[in-house]
Short mmCIF file of C-alpha atoms and ligand atoms in Angstrom, two decimals:
data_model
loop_
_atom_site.label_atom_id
_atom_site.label_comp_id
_atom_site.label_asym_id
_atom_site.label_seq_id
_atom_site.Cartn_x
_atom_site.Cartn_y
_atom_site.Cartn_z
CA UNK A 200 -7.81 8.10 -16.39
CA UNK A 201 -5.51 11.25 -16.74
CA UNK A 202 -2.16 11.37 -16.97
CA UNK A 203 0.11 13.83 -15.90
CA UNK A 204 3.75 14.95 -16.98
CA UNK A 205 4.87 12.86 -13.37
CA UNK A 206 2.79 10.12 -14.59
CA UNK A 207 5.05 9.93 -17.88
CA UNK A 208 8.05 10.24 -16.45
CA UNK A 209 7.66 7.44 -14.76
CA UNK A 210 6.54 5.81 -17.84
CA UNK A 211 9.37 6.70 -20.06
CA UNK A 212 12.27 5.52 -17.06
CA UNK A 213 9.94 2.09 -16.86
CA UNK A 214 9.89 1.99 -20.42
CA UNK A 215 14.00 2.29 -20.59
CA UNK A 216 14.17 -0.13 -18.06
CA UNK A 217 12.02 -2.60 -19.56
CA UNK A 218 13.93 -1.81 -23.03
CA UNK A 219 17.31 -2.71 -21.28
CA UNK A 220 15.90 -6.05 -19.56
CA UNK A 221 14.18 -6.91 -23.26
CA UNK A 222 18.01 -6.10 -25.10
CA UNK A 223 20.00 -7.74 -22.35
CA UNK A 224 17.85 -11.33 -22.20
CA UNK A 225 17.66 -11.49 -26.53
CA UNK A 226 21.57 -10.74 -26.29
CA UNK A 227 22.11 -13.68 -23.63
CA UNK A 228 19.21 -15.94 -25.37
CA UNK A 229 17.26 -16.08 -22.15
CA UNK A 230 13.78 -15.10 -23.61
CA UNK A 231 11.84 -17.02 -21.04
CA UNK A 232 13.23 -15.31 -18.60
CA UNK A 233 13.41 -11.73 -19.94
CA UNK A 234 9.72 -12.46 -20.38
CA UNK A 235 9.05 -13.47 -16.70
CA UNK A 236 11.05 -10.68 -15.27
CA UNK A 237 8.85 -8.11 -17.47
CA UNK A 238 5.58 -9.68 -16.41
CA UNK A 239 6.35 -9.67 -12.74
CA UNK A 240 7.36 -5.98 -12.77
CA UNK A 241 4.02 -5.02 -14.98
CA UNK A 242 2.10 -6.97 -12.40
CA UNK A 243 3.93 -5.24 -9.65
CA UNK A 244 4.99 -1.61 -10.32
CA UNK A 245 3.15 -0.07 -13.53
CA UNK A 246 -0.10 -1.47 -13.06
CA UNK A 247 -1.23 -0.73 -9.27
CA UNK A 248 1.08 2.82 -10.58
CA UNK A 249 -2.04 4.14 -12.27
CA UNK A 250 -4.51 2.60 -9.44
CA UNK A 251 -2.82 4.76 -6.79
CA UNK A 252 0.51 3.49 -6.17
CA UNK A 253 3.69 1.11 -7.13
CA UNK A 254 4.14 -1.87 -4.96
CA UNK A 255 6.76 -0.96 -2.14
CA UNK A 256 6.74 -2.63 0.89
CA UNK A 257 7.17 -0.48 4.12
CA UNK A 258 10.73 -0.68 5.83
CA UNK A 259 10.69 -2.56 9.25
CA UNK A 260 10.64 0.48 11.53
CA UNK A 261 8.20 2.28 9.50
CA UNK A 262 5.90 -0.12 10.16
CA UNK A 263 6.37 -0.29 13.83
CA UNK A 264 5.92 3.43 14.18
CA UNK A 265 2.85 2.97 12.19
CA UNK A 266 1.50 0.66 14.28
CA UNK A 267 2.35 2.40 17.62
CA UNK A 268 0.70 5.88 16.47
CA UNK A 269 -2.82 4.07 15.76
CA UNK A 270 -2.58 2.66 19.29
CA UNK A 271 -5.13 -0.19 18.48
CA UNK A 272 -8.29 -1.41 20.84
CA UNK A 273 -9.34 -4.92 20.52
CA UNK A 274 -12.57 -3.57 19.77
CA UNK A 275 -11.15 -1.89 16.75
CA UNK A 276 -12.07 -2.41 12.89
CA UNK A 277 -8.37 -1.49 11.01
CA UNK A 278 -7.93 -1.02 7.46
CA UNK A 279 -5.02 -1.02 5.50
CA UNK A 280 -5.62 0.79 1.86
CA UNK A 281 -3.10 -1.09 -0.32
CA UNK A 282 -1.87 -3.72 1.82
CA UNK A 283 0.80 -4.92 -0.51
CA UNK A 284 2.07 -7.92 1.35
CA UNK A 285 0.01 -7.36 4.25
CA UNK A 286 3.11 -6.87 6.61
CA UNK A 287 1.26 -4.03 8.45
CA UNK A 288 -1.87 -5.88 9.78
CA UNK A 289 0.38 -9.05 10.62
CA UNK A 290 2.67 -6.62 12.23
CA UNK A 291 -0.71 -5.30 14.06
CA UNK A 292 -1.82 -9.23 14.57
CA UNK A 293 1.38 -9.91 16.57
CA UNK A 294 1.00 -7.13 19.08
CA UNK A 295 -2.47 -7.84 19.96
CA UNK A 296 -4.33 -10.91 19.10
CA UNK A 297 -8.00 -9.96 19.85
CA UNK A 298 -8.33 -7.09 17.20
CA UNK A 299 -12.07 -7.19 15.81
CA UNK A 300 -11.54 -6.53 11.90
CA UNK A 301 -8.07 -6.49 9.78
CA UNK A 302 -8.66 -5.85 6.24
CA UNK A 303 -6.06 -5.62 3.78
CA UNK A 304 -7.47 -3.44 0.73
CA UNK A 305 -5.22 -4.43 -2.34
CA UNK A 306 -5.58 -4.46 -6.52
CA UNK A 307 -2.49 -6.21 -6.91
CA UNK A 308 -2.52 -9.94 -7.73
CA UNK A 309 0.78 -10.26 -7.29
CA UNK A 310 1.17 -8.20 -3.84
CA UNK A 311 -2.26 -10.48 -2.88
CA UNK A 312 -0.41 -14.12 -3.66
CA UNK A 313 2.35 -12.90 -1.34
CA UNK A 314 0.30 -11.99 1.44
CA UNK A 315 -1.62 -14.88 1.09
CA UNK A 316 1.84 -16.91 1.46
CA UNK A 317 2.90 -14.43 4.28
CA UNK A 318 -0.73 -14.74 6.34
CA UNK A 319 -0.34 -18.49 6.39
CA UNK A 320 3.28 -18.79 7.26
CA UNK A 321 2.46 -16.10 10.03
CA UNK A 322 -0.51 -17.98 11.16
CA UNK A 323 -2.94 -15.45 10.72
CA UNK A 324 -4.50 -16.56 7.61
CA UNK A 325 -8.05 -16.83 9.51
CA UNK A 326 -7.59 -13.45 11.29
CA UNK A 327 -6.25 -11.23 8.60
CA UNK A 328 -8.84 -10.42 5.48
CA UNK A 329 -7.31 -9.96 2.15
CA UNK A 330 -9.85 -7.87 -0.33
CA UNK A 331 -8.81 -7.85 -3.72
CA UNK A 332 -10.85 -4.44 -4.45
CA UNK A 333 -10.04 -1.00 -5.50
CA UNK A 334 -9.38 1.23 -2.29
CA UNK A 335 -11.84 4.13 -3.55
CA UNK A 336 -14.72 1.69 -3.68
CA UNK A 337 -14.74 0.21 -0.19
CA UNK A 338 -16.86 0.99 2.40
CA UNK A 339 -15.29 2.48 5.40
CA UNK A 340 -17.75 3.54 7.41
CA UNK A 341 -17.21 1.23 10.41
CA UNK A 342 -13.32 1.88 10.26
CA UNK A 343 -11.44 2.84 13.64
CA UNK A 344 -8.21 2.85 12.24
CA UNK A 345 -6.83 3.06 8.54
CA UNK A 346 -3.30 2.66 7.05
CA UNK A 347 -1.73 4.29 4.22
CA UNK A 348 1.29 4.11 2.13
CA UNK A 349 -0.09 5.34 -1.27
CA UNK A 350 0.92 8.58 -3.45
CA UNK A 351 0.81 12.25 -2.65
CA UNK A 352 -1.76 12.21 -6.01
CA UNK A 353 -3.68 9.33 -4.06
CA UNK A 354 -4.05 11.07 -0.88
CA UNK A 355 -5.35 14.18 -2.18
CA UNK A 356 -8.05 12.25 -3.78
CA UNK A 357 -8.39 9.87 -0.98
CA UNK A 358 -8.93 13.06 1.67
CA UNK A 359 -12.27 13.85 -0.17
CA UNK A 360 -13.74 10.08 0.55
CA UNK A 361 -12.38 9.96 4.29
CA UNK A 362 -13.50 13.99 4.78
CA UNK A 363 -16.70 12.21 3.89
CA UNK A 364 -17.39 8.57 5.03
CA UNK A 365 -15.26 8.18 8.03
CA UNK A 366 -17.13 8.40 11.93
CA UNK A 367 -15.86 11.08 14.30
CA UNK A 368 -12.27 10.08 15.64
CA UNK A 369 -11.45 7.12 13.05
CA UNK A 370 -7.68 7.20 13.09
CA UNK A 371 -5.44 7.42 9.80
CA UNK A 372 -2.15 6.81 9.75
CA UNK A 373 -0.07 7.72 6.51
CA UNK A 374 3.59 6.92 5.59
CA UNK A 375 5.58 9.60 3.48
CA UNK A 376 2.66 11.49 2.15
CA UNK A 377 0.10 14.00 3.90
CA UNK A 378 -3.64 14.83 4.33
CA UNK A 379 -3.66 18.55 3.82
CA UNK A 380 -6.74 19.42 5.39
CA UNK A 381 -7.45 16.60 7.51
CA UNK A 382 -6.67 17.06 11.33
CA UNK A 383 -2.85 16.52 12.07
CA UNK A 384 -2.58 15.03 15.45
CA UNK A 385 1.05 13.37 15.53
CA UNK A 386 4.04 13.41 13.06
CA UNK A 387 7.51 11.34 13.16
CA UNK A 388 8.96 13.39 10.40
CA UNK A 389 12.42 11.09 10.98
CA UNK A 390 10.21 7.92 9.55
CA UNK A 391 7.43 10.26 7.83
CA UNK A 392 4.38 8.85 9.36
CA UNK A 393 1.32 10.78 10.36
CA UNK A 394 -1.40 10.37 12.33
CA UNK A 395 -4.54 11.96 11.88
CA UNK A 396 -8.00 12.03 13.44
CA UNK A 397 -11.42 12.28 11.48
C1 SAM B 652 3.50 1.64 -1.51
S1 SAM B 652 2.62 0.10 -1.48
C2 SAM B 652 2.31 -0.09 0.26
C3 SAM B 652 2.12 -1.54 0.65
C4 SAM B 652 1.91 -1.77 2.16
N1 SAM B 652 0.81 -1.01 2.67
C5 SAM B 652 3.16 -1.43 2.93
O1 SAM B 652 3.17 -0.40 3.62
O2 SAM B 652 4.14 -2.19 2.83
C6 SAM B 652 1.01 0.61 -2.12
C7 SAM B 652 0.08 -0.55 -2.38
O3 SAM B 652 -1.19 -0.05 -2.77
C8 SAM B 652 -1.72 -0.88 -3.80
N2 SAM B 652 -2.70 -0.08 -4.54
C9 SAM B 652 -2.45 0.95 -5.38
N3 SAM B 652 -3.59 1.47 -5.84
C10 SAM B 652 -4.60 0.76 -5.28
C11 SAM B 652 -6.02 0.83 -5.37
N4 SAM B 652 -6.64 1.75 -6.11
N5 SAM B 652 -6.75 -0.05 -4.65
C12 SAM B 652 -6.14 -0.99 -3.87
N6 SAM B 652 -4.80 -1.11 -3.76
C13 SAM B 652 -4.03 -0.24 -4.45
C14 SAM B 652 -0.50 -1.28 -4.61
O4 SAM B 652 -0.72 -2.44 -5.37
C15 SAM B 652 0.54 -1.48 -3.50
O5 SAM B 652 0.54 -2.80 -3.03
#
């Protein structure tokens, strides 16, 4: 794994911050909890960091636009690389109800208990795979449409795997970060999504 000067920058601010939460909860007496709050933000944000990306959910309307661009068949097998709390494929689920696949892609525990809790309130716990895996290794090669919301970093290395394993005209739609020499074919640069075609 390298890491670059980005990498610890963002190291040294979690570091402070985990310093402060450590200082605050020995000054108050509340161990227990200092030591909860510090797992749960290991689990969630450092962590999944070096796998690709922090945890952090997509806003509302992001995730509308999102799912508008990729204009989904029923016939369609979707992917979402880092699913988080899977509020993308429900999001998907809701607007049409006979969609082939939905696989959420995710490495985080934590993000994968949510959207466990989320699938079954939602009622699409038997529609909506969760795959605790690491996005690089999965197999996309039946994938019609794929969702993003990772890292520039992640994308650049990402591009080389979809360049290579996607079939012609798989959709990919990515939230605040770019494919830079994959084939642009619509951009909200208001909400930063893009959609691109293989
Ligand atoms: C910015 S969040 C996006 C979550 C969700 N897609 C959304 O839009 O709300 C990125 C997610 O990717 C996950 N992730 C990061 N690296 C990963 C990897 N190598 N394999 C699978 N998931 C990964 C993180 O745990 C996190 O949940």
């Amino acid at each position: 794994m390298k890491i670059s000067l980005a990498d610890l920058k963002i190291v040294v601010i979690f570091a402070l911050f985990v310093y402060s939460i450590v200082i605050l909860s020995f000054y108050f007496n509340y161990y227990l909890f200092g030591m909860i709050i510090l797992s749960i933000l290991m689990l969630m944000f450092l962590v999944p960091y070096f796998y690709g990306a922090p945890w952090f959910p997509s806003e509302r309307a992001v995730v509308k636009k999102m799912v508008d661009m990729a204009k989904i068949r029923s016939s369609d097998a979707v992917y979402d690389l880092g699913s988080g709390d899977a509020r993308i494929l429900i999001e998907a689920a809701r607007r049409n109800k006979k969609i082939a696949k939905l696989i959420g892609v995710e490495i985080n525990p934590f993000a994968i208990m949510i959207s466990k809790i989320f699938l079954k309130i939602s009622g699409f716990e038997s529609r909506i795979e969760i795959r605790r895996q690491n996005l690089f290794k999965t197999d996309l090669k039946d994938a019609d449409v794929i969702f993003v919301f990772l890292l520039q970093k992640t994308n650049n290395r990402l591009e080389k795997k979809l360049r290579k394993g996607l079939k012609k005209g798989t959709r990919v739609v990515s939230h605040l970060w770019k494919f830079e020499n994959m084939k642009l074919v619509r951009a909200d640069e208001r909400l930063k999504v893009y959609l691109y075609r293989a």
